[in-house]
Amino acid sequence: MTHYVVRAVDRADPETIAALRGAGVATGHEAAGRIGLLGPAIRARQSGVVIAGPAITVSCPPGDNLMIHAAVEVCRPGDVLVVTTTSPSTDGMFGDLLATSLMAHGVVGLVIDAGVRDLAALREMGFPVWSRAVHAQGTMKAGPGSVNIPVVAAGQIVRPGDIVVGDDDGVLALPAARGPEVAAAAARRLASEDAKRERLAAGTLGLDMYDLRPLLAALGVEYVDRLPEAMA
């Protein structure tokens, strides 16, 4: 089997990435037509952090982080490293030393479908990670893999250069070509949500704002003051 380290990555423009960072995962997911969301097994390991950037993808053998080291060389400022393994693994493949290296090259965060360790140090450093597990089990540097090939993380395909957004709600990966369209839709959605938020804060019921009363009636939902005696 041939393994590759692909140097060239087509990255989205910074304005589009910034707009999707501002929108966040949930709004971006809805604006994109509910595509691109990684499964909930990959979780934020810090609170209140939002990142977005082009994906640098890594495929590793389980329990081996050699290819993460190889990937650092092709990373550019603003990138997000997305690491997967060729079979399921929760080993701690990433810690504070690799984070130090990535930070020196301007990488803004890590998404890994495996484990991380040195979590307290990572939080203190301010290097954000989203991972399947936190596990102190160490790894080797012995097996070949590939950098910047399509990978699957938590059930979602991620391609090199995809726009990856991460926050407390999870991780979203979108094709770079769809970035401007999704960013524009997300901006419209945010404006609409602001208006709805004002109405809800003023006391308007969601039933009325979304005109849901006819739907309840069509579904056979009845309003009564008390349950019929037979059901009480």
mmCIF file of C-alpha atoms in Angstrom:
data_model
loop_
_atom_site.group_PDB
_atom_site.id
_atom_site.type_symbol
_atom_site.label_atom_id
_atom_site.label_comp_id
_atom_site.label_asym_id
_atom_site.label_seq_id
_atom_site.Cartn_x
_atom_site.Cartn_y
_atom_site.Cartn_z
ATOM 1 C CA MET A 1 0.000 0.000 0.000
ATOM 2 C CA THR A 2 1.290 3.454 -0.892
ATOM 3 C CA HIS A 3 1.232 6.215 1.717
ATOM 4 C CA TYR A 4 1.391 9.928 0.950
ATOM 5 C CA VAL A 5 2.271 13.255 2.476
ATOM 6 C CA VAL A 6 0.473 15.740 0.218
ATOM 7 C CA ARG A 7 1.917 19.239 0.512
ATOM 8 C CA ALA A 8 -0.567 21.296 -1.523
ATOM 9 C CA VAL A 9 -3.955 22.167 -0.005
ATOM 10 C CA ASP A 10 -6.581 24.504 -1.464
ATOM 11 C CA ARG A 11 -7.731 26.734 1.390
ATOM 12 C CA ALA A 12 -10.838 28.912 1.644
ATOM 13 C CA ASP A 13 -10.432 32.673 1.902
ATOM 14 C CA PRO A 14 -9.931 34.097 5.416
ATOM 15 C CA GLU A 15 -13.127 36.195 5.306
ATOM 16 C CA THR A 16 -15.293 33.132 4.715
ATOM 17 C CA ILE A 17 -13.543 31.209 7.485
ATOM 18 C CA ALA A 18 -14.005 34.131 9.896
ATOM 19 C CA ALA A 19 -17.707 34.359 9.041
ATOM 20 C CA LEU A 20 -18.235 30.661 9.737
ATOM 21 C CA ARG A 21 -16.300 30.947 12.977
ATOM 22 C CA GLY A 22 -18.660 33.730 14.005
ATOM 23 C CA ALA A 23 -21.690 31.632 13.122
ATOM 24 C CA GLY A 24 -20.572 28.588 15.099
ATOM 25 C CA VAL A 25 -21.279 24.900 14.595
ATOM 26 C CA ALA A 26 -25.045 24.739 15.112
ATOM 27 C CA THR A 27 -25.893 27.703 12.887
ATOM 28 C CA GLY A 28 -23.375 26.664 10.250
ATOM 29 C CA HIS A 29 -24.819 23.154 10.187
ATOM 30 C CA GLU A 30 -28.360 24.444 9.701
ATOM 31 C CA ALA A 31 -27.256 27.007 7.099
ATOM 32 C CA ALA A 32 -25.479 24.288 5.120
ATOM 33 C CA GLY A 33 -28.616 22.147 4.915
ATOM 34 C CA ARG A 34 -27.717 19.976 7.911
ATOM 35 C CA ILE A 35 -24.609 18.407 6.421
ATOM 36 C CA GLY A 36 -21.044 18.033 7.652
ATOM 37 C CA LEU A 37 -21.566 17.439 11.366
ATOM 38 C CA LEU A 38 -19.181 15.029 13.075
ATOM 39 C CA GLY A 39 -20.766 12.544 15.462
ATOM 40 C CA PRO A 40 -21.061 13.409 19.164
ATOM 41 C CA ALA A 41 -18.355 10.940 20.208
ATOM 42 C CA ILE A 42 -15.822 13.676 19.410
ATOM 43 C CA ARG A 43 -16.203 16.234 22.184
ATOM 44 C CA ALA A 44 -14.757 19.597 23.112
ATOM 45 C CA ARG A 45 -12.174 19.282 25.891
ATOM 46 C CA GLN A 46 -12.439 22.933 26.926
ATOM 47 C CA SER A 47 -15.271 25.441 27.303
ATOM 48 C CA GLY A 48 -16.130 28.606 25.437
ATOM 49 C CA VAL A 49 -13.669 28.193 22.574
ATOM 50 C CA VAL A 50 -14.601 28.601 18.897
ATOM 51 C CA ILE A 51 -12.186 27.822 16.061
ATOM 52 C CA ALA A 52 -12.409 27.598 12.289
ATOM 53 C CA GLY A 53 -9.833 26.858 9.649
ATOM 54 C CA PRO A 54 -8.815 24.678 6.719
ATOM 55 C CA ALA A 55 -8.422 20.975 7.476
ATOM 56 C CA ILE A 56 -5.055 19.272 7.374
ATOM 57 C CA THR A 57 -5.998 15.599 7.534
ATOM 58 C CA VAL A 58 -3.972 12.721 8.966
ATOM 59 C CA SER A 59 -4.532 8.977 8.789
ATOM 60 C CA CYS A 60 -2.531 7.002 11.368
ATOM 61 C CA PRO A 61 -2.280 3.383 12.448
ATOM 62 C CA PRO A 62 -3.911 2.941 15.865
ATOM 63 C CA GLY A 63 -1.556 3.682 18.723
ATOM 64 C CA ASP A 64 0.991 5.418 16.516
ATOM 65 C CA ASN A 65 1.471 9.169 16.078
ATOM 66 C CA LEU A 66 4.350 9.237 13.579
ATOM 67 C CA MET A 67 2.191 10.798 10.882
ATOM 68 C CA ILE A 68 1.048 13.605 13.176
ATOM 69 C CA HIS A 69 4.680 14.660 13.395
ATOM 70 C CA ALA A 70 4.918 14.430 9.600
ATOM 71 C CA ALA A 71 1.799 16.582 9.217
ATOM 72 C CA VAL A 72 3.225 19.506 11.175
ATOM 73 C CA GLU A 73 5.568 20.281 8.281
ATOM 74 C CA VAL A 74 2.704 20.997 5.872
ATOM 75 C CA CYS A 75 0.581 23.003 8.313
ATOM 76 C CA ARG A 76 0.145 26.736 7.822
ATOM 77 C CA PRO A 77 -1.102 29.447 10.191
ATOM 78 C CA GLY A 78 -4.839 29.137 10.718
ATOM 79 C CA ASP A 79 -5.083 25.430 9.886
ATOM 80 C CA VAL A 80 -6.963 22.817 11.917
ATOM 81 C CA LEU A 81 -5.383 19.361 12.248
ATOM 82 C CA VAL A 82 -7.861 16.500 11.818
ATOM 83 C CA VAL A 83 -6.474 13.104 12.888
ATOM 84 C CA THR A 84 -8.023 9.675 12.349
ATOM 85 C CA THR A 85 -6.861 6.094 12.804
ATOM 86 C CA THR A 86 -7.254 3.158 10.455
ATOM 87 C CA SER A 87 -9.040 1.154 13.142
ATOM 88 C CA PRO A 88 -10.705 2.333 16.357
ATOM 89 C CA SER A 89 -8.360 3.694 19.014
ATOM 90 C CA THR A 90 -8.601 5.680 22.236
ATOM 91 C CA ASP A 91 -4.860 5.846 22.917
ATOM 92 C CA GLY A 92 -3.471 9.231 23.915
ATOM 93 C CA MET A 93 -1.874 10.055 20.576
ATOM 94 C CA PHE A 94 -1.480 13.768 21.234
ATOM 95 C CA GLY A 95 -0.193 15.803 24.161
ATOM 96 C CA ASP A 96 1.467 19.036 25.146
ATOM 97 C CA LEU A 97 4.678 18.504 23.170
ATOM 98 C CA LEU A 98 2.870 18.083 19.860
ATOM 99 C CA ALA A 99 0.636 21.004 20.792
ATOM 100 C CA THR A 100 3.722 23.145 21.329
ATOM 101 C CA SER A 101 4.945 22.218 17.857
ATOM 102 C CA LEU A 102 1.593 22.954 16.237
ATOM 103 C CA MET A 103 1.260 26.292 18.009
ATOM 104 C CA ALA A 104 4.688 27.293 16.716
ATOM 105 C CA HIS A 105 3.341 26.756 13.199
ATOM 106 C CA GLY A 106 0.110 28.680 13.805
ATOM 107 C CA VAL A 107 -2.303 25.735 13.934
ATOM 108 C CA VAL A 108 -5.469 26.830 15.752
ATOM 109 C CA GLY A 109 -6.727 23.484 17.043
ATOM 110 C CA LEU A 110 -6.951 19.701 16.836
ATOM 111 C CA VAL A 111 -9.828 17.357 16.020
ATOM 112 C CA ILE A 112 -8.890 13.733 16.693
ATOM 113 C CA ASP A 113 -10.944 10.560 16.386
ATOM 114 C CA ALA A 114 -8.820 8.967 19.119
ATOM 115 C CA GLY A 115 -7.411 10.041 22.464
ATOM 116 C CA VAL A 116 -5.451 12.969 23.868
ATOM 117 C CA ARG A 117 -3.488 13.296 27.095
ATOM 118 C CA ASP A 118 -1.793 16.083 29.083
ATOM 119 C CA LEU A 119 -5.210 17.707 29.125
ATOM 120 C CA ALA A 120 -4.477 20.104 31.981
ATOM 121 C CA ALA A 121 -1.384 21.327 30.146
ATOM 122 C CA LEU A 122 -3.307 21.706 26.880
ATOM 123 C CA ARG A 123 -5.907 23.839 28.632
ATOM 124 C CA GLU A 124 -3.238 25.923 30.329
ATOM 125 C CA MET A 125 -1.505 26.431 26.969
ATOM 126 C CA GLY A 126 -4.774 27.497 25.394
ATOM 127 C CA PHE A 127 -4.538 24.888 22.637
ATOM 128 C CA PRO A 128 -8.096 23.671 21.902
ATOM 129 C CA VAL A 129 -8.800 20.010 21.185
ATOM 130 C CA TRP A 130 -11.843 17.963 20.264
ATOM 131 C CA SER A 131 -11.298 14.247 20.841
ATOM 132 C CA ARG A 132 -13.015 10.897 21.149
ATOM 133 C CA ALA A 133 -11.253 10.129 24.428
ATOM 134 C CA VAL A 134 -8.901 11.376 27.094
ATOM 135 C CA HIS A 135 -6.463 8.575 27.859
ATOM 136 C CA ALA A 136 -2.932 8.494 29.265
ATOM 137 C CA GLN A 137 -1.985 5.443 27.181
ATOM 138 C CA GLY A 138 1.094 6.368 25.148
ATOM 139 C CA THR A 139 1.795 5.611 21.501
ATOM 140 C CA MET A 140 4.632 4.622 19.209
ATOM 141 C CA LYS A 141 6.266 6.310 16.206
ATOM 142 C CA ALA A 142 6.701 3.356 13.898
ATOM 143 C CA GLY A 143 3.849 2.892 11.428
ATOM 144 C CA PRO A 144 3.229 4.589 8.083
ATOM 145 C CA GLY A 145 0.113 6.562 7.272
ATOM 146 C CA SER A 146 -0.876 9.508 5.098
ATOM 147 C CA VAL A 147 -1.286 13.269 5.326
ATOM 148 C CA ASN A 148 -3.881 15.230 3.357
ATOM 149 C CA ILE A 149 -6.038 12.433 2.045
ATOM 150 C CA PRO A 150 -9.806 12.151 2.613
ATOM 151 C CA VAL A 151 -10.514 10.655 6.058
ATOM 152 C CA VAL A 152 -13.596 9.738 8.086
ATOM 153 C CA ALA A 153 -13.904 11.199 11.590
ATOM 154 C CA ALA A 154 -16.849 10.181 13.778
ATOM 155 C CA GLY A 155 -18.789 9.084 10.703
ATOM 156 C CA GLN A 156 -18.159 12.250 8.669
ATOM 157 C CA ILE A 157 -15.843 12.471 5.676
ATOM 158 C CA VAL A 158 -13.293 15.275 5.968
ATOM 159 C CA ARG A 159 -11.205 16.307 2.978
ATOM 160 C CA PRO A 160 -8.018 18.375 2.962
ATOM 161 C CA GLY A 161 -8.955 22.050 2.868
ATOM 162 C CA ASP A 162 -12.482 21.544 4.193
ATOM 163 C CA ILE A 163 -13.539 24.359 6.502
ATOM 164 C CA VAL A 164 -13.589 22.900 10.001
ATOM 165 C CA VAL A 165 -15.536 24.722 12.716
ATOM 166 C CA GLY A 166 -15.352 23.628 16.349
ATOM 167 C CA ASP A 167 -17.091 24.916 19.476
ATOM 168 C CA ASP A 168 -18.862 23.615 22.582
ATOM 169 C CA ASP A 169 -21.541 22.017 20.375
ATOM 170 C CA GLY A 170 -19.109 19.809 18.431
ATOM 171 C CA VAL A 171 -17.330 19.907 15.081
ATOM 172 C CA LEU A 172 -18.506 20.770 11.568
ATOM 173 C CA ALA A 173 -16.629 20.097 8.321
ATOM 174 C CA LEU A 174 -17.785 21.834 5.129
ATOM 175 C CA PRO A 175 -16.426 21.746 1.579
ATOM 176 C CA ALA A 176 -14.416 24.912 0.968
ATOM 177 C CA ALA A 177 -16.311 25.558 -2.274
ATOM 178 C CA ARG A 178 -19.558 25.896 -0.315
ATOM 179 C CA GLY A 179 -18.047 28.254 2.233
ATOM 180 C CA PRO A 180 -19.261 31.613 0.827
ATOM 181 C CA GLU A 181 -22.796 30.311 0.251
ATOM 182 C CA VAL A 182 -23.039 28.815 3.748
ATOM 183 C CA ALA A 183 -21.524 31.932 5.346
ATOM 184 C CA ALA A 184 -24.162 34.115 3.668
ATOM 185 C CA ALA A 185 -26.980 31.776 4.735
ATOM 186 C CA ALA A 186 -25.592 31.693 8.274
ATOM 187 C CA ALA A 187 -25.579 35.510 8.430
ATOM 188 C CA ARG A 188 -29.245 35.594 7.405
ATOM 189 C CA ARG A 189 -30.055 32.943 9.977
ATOM 190 C CA LEU A 190 -28.275 34.834 12.751
ATOM 191 C CA ALA A 191 -30.205 38.006 11.913
ATOM 192 C CA SER A 192 -33.484 36.087 11.976
ATOM 193 C CA GLU A 193 -32.597 34.484 15.305
ATOM 194 C CA ASP A 194 -31.823 37.889 16.814
ATOM 195 C CA ALA A 195 -35.307 39.105 15.886
ATOM 196 C CA LYS A 196 -36.905 35.945 17.283
ATOM 197 C CA ARG A 197 -34.887 36.230 20.476
ATOM 198 C CA GLU A 198 -36.258 39.734 21.046
ATOM 199 C CA ARG A 199 -39.834 38.543 20.602
ATOM 200 C CA LEU A 200 -39.350 35.560 22.922
ATOM 201 C CA ALA A 201 -37.708 37.787 25.553
ATOM 202 C CA ALA A 202 -40.746 40.057 25.346
ATOM 203 C CA GLY A 203 -43.006 37.124 26.201
ATOM 204 C CA THR A 204 -44.217 35.930 22.790
ATOM 205 C CA LEU A 205 -44.865 32.188 22.821
ATOM 206 C CA GLY A 206 -43.054 29.986 20.337
ATOM 207 C CA LEU A 207 -46.455 28.493 19.499
ATOM 208 C CA ASP A 208 -47.566 31.859 18.157
ATOM 209 C CA MET A 209 -44.290 33.075 16.688
ATOM 210 C CA TYR A 210 -43.974 29.911 14.599
ATOM 211 C CA ASP A 211 -47.754 29.643 14.018
ATOM 212 C CA LEU A 212 -47.826 26.139 15.483
ATOM 213 C CA ARG A 213 -51.392 26.122 16.815
ATOM 214 C CA PRO A 214 -52.919 24.947 13.499
ATOM 215 C CA LEU A 215 -50.381 22.122 13.403
ATOM 216 C CA LEU A 216 -51.317 20.980 16.899
ATOM 217 C CA ALA A 217 -54.985 20.959 15.884
ATOM 218 C CA ALA A 218 -54.217 19.025 12.691
ATOM 219 C CA LEU A 219 -52.305 16.458 14.743
ATOM 220 C CA GLY A 220 -55.297 15.946 17.001
ATOM 221 C CA VAL A 221 -53.910 17.665 20.091
ATOM 222 C CA GLU A 222 -56.761 18.996 22.234
ATOM 223 C CA TYR A 223 -56.684 21.688 24.942
ATOM 224 C CA VAL A 224 -58.694 20.846 28.070
ATOM 225 C CA ASP A 225 -58.685 22.283 31.587
ATOM 226 C CA ARG A 226 -58.564 18.847 33.185
ATOM 227 C CA LEU A 227 -58.130 15.261 32.003
ATOM 228 C CA PRO A 228 -61.351 13.307 31.438
ATOM 229 C CA GLU A 229 -62.167 11.180 34.510
ATOM 230 C CA ALA A 230 -61.497 7.993 32.591
ATOM 231 C CA MET A 231 -57.898 9.079 32.027
ATOM 232 C CA ALA A 232 -57.202 10.679 35.392
#
